[in-house]
JSON list of C-alpha atoms in Angstrom, two decimals:
[
{"chain": "A", "resi": 1, "resn": "MET", "atom": "CA", "xyz": [-17.86, 4.41, 13.04]},
{"chain": "A", "resi": 2, "resn": "THR", "atom": "CA", "xyz": [-19.02, 0.90, 13.25]},
{"chain": "A", "resi": 3, "resn": "VAL", "atom": "CA", "xyz": [-18.12, -1.71, 16.19]},
{"chain": "A", "resi": 4, "resn": "ARG", "atom": "CA", "xyz": [-17.22, -4.42, 14.48]},
{"chain": "A", "resi": 5, "resn": "HIS", "atom": "CA", "xyz": [-13.74, -2.58, 12.99]},
{"chain": "A", "resi": 6, "resn": "GLU", "atom": "CA", "xyz": [-13.00, -2.22, 17.17]},
{"chain": "A", "resi": 7, "resn": "VAL", "atom": "CA", "xyz": [-11.12, -5.60, 16.71]},
{"chain": "A", "resi": 8, "resn": "SER", "atom": "CA", "xyz": [-8.95, -6.20, 19.65]},
{"chain": "A", "resi": 9, "resn": "ALA", "atom": "CA", "xyz": [-7.09, -9.87, 20.25]},
{"chain": "A", "resi": 10, "resn": "GLU", "atom": "CA", "xyz": [-6.51, -8.54, 23.80]},
{"chain": "A", "resi": 11, "resn": "GLY", "atom": "CA", "xyz": [-10.32, -8.23, 24.90]},
{"chain": "A", "resi": 12, "resn": "THR", "atom": "CA", "xyz": [-10.55, -4.59, 24.74]},
{"chain": "A", "resi": 13, "resn": "GLY", "atom": "CA", "xyz": [-12.79, -4.55, 21.90]},
{"chain": "A", "resi": 14, "resn": "GLU", "atom": "CA", "xyz": [-14.90, -6.52, 19.74]},
{"chain": "A", "resi": 15, "resn": "ALA", "atom": "CA", "xyz": [-13.47, -9.88, 19.15]},
{"chain": "A", "resi": 16, "resn": "LEU", "atom": "CA", "xyz": [-13.75, -11.59, 15.73]},
{"chain": "A", "resi": 17, "resn": "GLU", "atom": "CA", "xyz": [-13.20, -14.76, 14.42]},
{"chain": "A", "resi": 18, "resn": "VAL", "atom": "CA", "xyz": [-13.40, -16.33, 11.35]},
{"chain": "A", "resi": 19, "resn": "TRP", "atom": "CA", "xyz": [-13.71, -19.05, 9.33]},
{"chain": "A", "resi": 20, "resn": "ILE", "atom": "CA", "xyz": [-14.33, -21.42, 6.18]},
{"chain": "A", "resi": 21, "resn": "ASP", "atom": "CA", "xyz": [-16.79, -23.44, 4.90]},
{"chain": "A", "resi": 22, "resn": "GLN", "atom": "CA", "xyz": [-14.62, -26.48, 3.23]},
{"chain": "A", "resi": 23, "resn": "ASP", "atom": "CA", "xyz": [-17.73, -27.51, 1.03]},
{"chain": "A", "resi": 24, "resn": "LEU", "atom": "CA", "xyz": [-17.26, -24.03, -0.73]},
{"chain": "A", "resi": 25, "resn": "CYS", "atom": "CA", "xyz": [-13.97, -23.60, -0.91]},
{"chain": "A", "resi": 26, "resn": "THR", "atom": "CA", "xyz": [-12.68, -23.24, -4.50]},
{"chain": "A", "resi": 27, "resn": "GLY", "atom": "CA", "xyz": [-9.36, -23.83, -3.56]},
{"chain": "A", "resi": 28, "resn": "ASP", "atom": "CA", "xyz": [-8.33, -20.24, -5.65]},
{"chain": "A", "resi": 29, "resn": "GLY", "atom": "CA", "xyz": [-5.78, -19.39, -2.63]},
{"chain": "A", "resi": 30, "resn": "ILE", "atom": "CA", "xyz": [-6.41, -15.50, -2.16]},
{"chain": "A", "resi": 31, "resn": "CYS", "atom": "CA", "xyz": [-7.48, -15.85, 1.09]},
{"chain": "A", "resi": 32, "resn": "ALA", "atom": "CA", "xyz": [-3.69, -17.16, 1.74]},
{"chain": "A", "resi": 33, "resn": "GLN", "atom": "CA", "xyz": [-2.36, -14.44, -0.43]},
{"chain": "A", "resi": 34, "resn": "TYR", "atom": "CA", "xyz": [-4.32, -12.44, 1.08]},
{"chain": "A", "resi": 35, "resn": "ALA", "atom": "CA", "xyz": [-3.60, -12.96, 4.98]},
{"chain": "A", "resi": 36, "resn": "PRO", "atom": "CA", "xyz": [-1.27, -16.36, 4.87]},
{"chain": "A", "resi": 37, "resn": "GLU", "atom": "CA", "xyz": [-1.10, -15.68, 8.73]},
{"chain": "A", "resi": 38, "resn": "VAL", "atom": "CA", "xyz": [-4.55, -16.55, 9.40]},
{"chain": "A", "resi": 39, "resn": "PHE", "atom": "CA", "xyz": [-5.40, -19.21, 5.92]},
{"chain": "A", "resi": 40, "resn": "GLU", "atom": "CA", "xyz": [-3.19, -21.56, 4.13]},
{"chain": "A", "resi": 41, "resn": "LEU", "atom": "CA", "xyz": [-4.30, -24.01, 1.29]},
{"chain": "A", "resi": 42, "resn": "ASP", "atom": "CA", "xyz": [-3.51, -28.11, 2.37]},
{"chain": "A", "resi": 43, "resn": "ILE", "atom": "CA", "xyz": [-2.66, -30.22, 0.66]},
{"chain": "A", "resi": 44, "resn": "ASP", "atom": "CA", "xyz": [-6.60, -31.52, -0.54]},
{"chain": "A", "resi": 45, "resn": "GLY", "atom": "CA", "xyz": [-6.21, -27.76, -2.18]},
{"chain": "A", "resi": 46, "resn": "LEU", "atom": "CA", "xyz": [-8.84, -26.46, 0.20]},
{"chain": "A", "resi": 47, "resn": "ALA", "atom": "CA", "xyz": [-7.71, -23.75, 2.13]},
{"chain": "A", "resi": 48, "resn": "TYR", "atom": "CA", "xyz": [-8.19, -23.76, 6.37]},
{"chain": "A", "resi": 49, "resn": "VAL", "atom": "CA", "xyz": [-7.61, -21.23, 9.12]},
{"chain": "A", "resi": 50, "resn": "LYS", "atom": "CA", "xyz": [-4.42, -21.72, 11.89]},
{"chain": "A", "resi": 51, "resn": "SER", "atom": "CA", "xyz": [-4.58, -21.37, 15.33]},
{"chain": "A", "resi": 52, "resn": "SER", "atom": "CA", "xyz": [-2.43, -18.34, 16.42]},
{"chain": "A", "resi": 53, "resn": "GLY", "atom": "CA", "xyz": [0.64, -20.44, 17.21]},
{"chain": "A", "resi": 54, "resn": "ASP", "atom": "CA", "xyz": [0.36, -21.82, 12.85]},
{"chain": "A", "resi": 55, "resn": "GLU", "atom": "CA", "xyz": [-1.28, -25.21, 13.32]},
{"chain": "A", "resi": 56, "resn": "LEU", "atom": "CA", "xyz": [-3.40, -25.67, 10.15]},
{"chain": "A", "resi": 57, "resn": "LEU", "atom": "CA", "xyz": [-6.84, -26.41, 11.85]},
{"chain": "A", "resi": 58, "resn": "GLN", "atom": "CA", "xyz": [-8.90, -28.81, 9.82]},
{"chain": "A", "resi": 59, "resn": "ASN", "atom": "CA", "xyz": [-11.63, -29.66, 12.02]},
{"chain": "A", "resi": 60, "resn": "PRO", "atom": "CA", "xyz": [-15.32, -28.45, 9.87]},
{"chain": "A", "resi": 61, "resn": "GLY", "atom": "CA", "xyz": [-15.83, -24.99, 11.06]},
{"chain": "A", "resi": 62, "resn": "ALA", "atom": "CA", "xyz": [-12.93, -24.61, 12.80]},
{"chain": "A", "resi": 63, "resn": "THR", "atom": "CA", "xyz": [-12.58, -21.10, 14.13]},
{"chain": "A", "resi": 64, "resn": "THR", "atom": "CA", "xyz": [-9.19, -18.43, 14.90]},
{"chain": "A", "resi": 65, "resn": "PRO", "atom": "CA", "xyz": [-9.54, -14.73, 15.95]},
{"chain": "A", "resi": 66, "resn": "VAL", "atom": "CA", "xyz": [-9.08, -12.24, 13.60]},
{"chain": "A", "resi": 67, "resn": "PRO", "atom": "CA", "xyz": [-5.64, -11.06, 14.74]},
{"chain": "A", "resi": 68, "resn": "LEU", "atom": "CA", "xyz": [-6.24, -6.64, 14.65]},
{"chain": "A", "resi": 69, "resn": "PRO", "atom": "CA", "xyz": [-3.32, -6.09, 12.33]},
{"chain": "A", "resi": 70, "resn": "LEU", "atom": "CA", "xyz": [-4.87, -8.41, 9.99]},
{"chain": "A", "resi": 71, "resn": "LEU", "atom": "CA", "xyz": [-8.48, -7.43, 9.85]},
{"chain": "A", "resi": 72, "resn": "LYS", "atom": "CA", "xyz": [-8.28, -5.44, 6.70]},
{"chain": "A", "resi": 73, "resn": "ASP", "atom": "CA", "xyz": [-6.46, -8.69, 5.01]},
{"chain": "A", "resi": 74, "resn": "VAL", "atom": "CA", "xyz": [-9.20, -11.44, 6.59]},
{"chain": "A", "resi": 75, "resn": "VAL", "atom": "CA", "xyz": [-11.96, -9.11, 5.27]},
{"chain": "A", "resi": 76, "resn": "ASP", "atom": "CA", "xyz": [-10.49, -8.58, 2.15]},
{"chain": "A", "resi": 77, "resn": "SER", "atom": "CA", "xyz": [-9.91, -11.85, 2.14]},
{"chain": "A", "resi": 78, "resn": "ALA", "atom": "CA", "xyz": [-13.78, -12.91, 2.43]},
{"chain": "A", "resi": 79, "resn": "LYS", "atom": "CA", "xyz": [-14.69, -10.13, 0.01]},
{"chain": "A", "resi": 80, "resn": "GLU", "atom": "CA", "xyz": [-12.67, -11.11, -2.58]},
{"chain": "A", "resi": 81, "resn": "CYS", "atom": "CA", "xyz": [-13.22, -15.12, -1.95]},
{"chain": "A", "resi": 82, "resn": "PRO", "atom": "CA", "xyz": [-14.92, -16.34, -5.12]},
{"chain": "A", "resi": 83, "resn": "GLY", "atom": "CA", "xyz": [-16.32, -19.32, -3.48]},
{"chain": "A", "resi": 84, "resn": "ASP", "atom": "CA", "xyz": [-17.48, -17.01, -1.01]},
{"chain": "A", "resi": 85, "resn": "CYS", "atom": "CA", "xyz": [-16.99, -19.48, 1.85]},
{"chain": "A", "resi": 86, "resn": "ILE", "atom": "CA", "xyz": [-15.00, -17.12, 4.46]},
{"chain": "A", "resi": 87, "resn": "HIS", "atom": "CA", "xyz": [-17.18, -15.92, 6.95]},
{"chain": "A", "resi": 88, "resn": "VAL", "atom": "CA", "xyz": [-16.00, -13.37, 10.22]},
{"chain": "A", "resi": 89, "resn": "ARG", "atom": "CA", "xyz": [-18.41, -13.56, 12.73]},
{"chain": "A", "resi": 90, "resn": "ARG", "atom": "CA", "xyz": [-18.20, -11.61, 16.11]},
{"chain": "A", "resi": 91, "resn": "VAL", "atom": "CA", "xyz": [-17.25, -13.94, 19.05]},
{"chain": "A", "resi": 92, "resn": "SER", "atom": "CA", "xyz": [-20.04, -12.42, 21.81]},
{"chain": "A", "resi": 93, "resn": "ASP", "atom": "CA", "xyz": [-22.79, -13.87, 19.71]},
{"chain": "A", "resi": 94, "resn": "ARG", "atom": "CA", "xyz": [-21.36, -15.55, 16.88]},
{"chain": "A", "resi": 95, "resn": "VAL", "atom": "CA", "xyz": [-23.08, -12.98, 14.36]},
{"chain": "A", "resi": 96, "resn": "GLU", "atom": "CA", "xyz": [-21.56, -12.81, 10.94]},
{"chain": "A", "resi": 97, "resn": "VAL", "atom": "CA", "xyz": [-20.02, -8.63, 10.33]},
{"chain": "A", "resi": 98, "resn": "TYR", "atom": "CA", "xyz": [-18.10, -10.11, 6.86]},
{"chain": "A", "resi": 99, "resn": "GLY", "atom": "CA", "xyz": [-18.55, -12.88, 4.51]},
{"chain": "A", "resi": 100, "resn": "PRO", "atom": "CA", "xyz": [-21.51, -14.16, 2.40]},
{"chain": "A", "resi": 101, "resn": "ASP", "atom": "CA", "xyz": [-23.86, -14.34, 5.72]},
{"chain": "A", "resi": 102, "resn": "ALA", "atom": "CA", "xyz": [-23.35, -10.91, 6.70]},
{"chain": "A", "resi": 103, "resn": "GLY", "atom": "CA", "xyz": [-26.52, -8.67, 6.89]}
]
């Protein structure tokens, strides 16, 4: 088992956050289909992350925590994204664990 699967919004595990690079977003909406609690398409046709309070975060590079119950959906979004624009990283050291820059 790797540490990156032990995610916890309560801080008991390795906290993850997600962000979208809108410059690469194709507007396909797969992310919003997988995890509508985390992702949403805006009127500009691009996907954005949402805050835990359901607010659309439109600033470039805006991040939101990955809730443990939605981890698989967020990871699947990153894997299936045709634009390779979804980045999931550890909060502690900002290392990408899922997405196009994951090692």
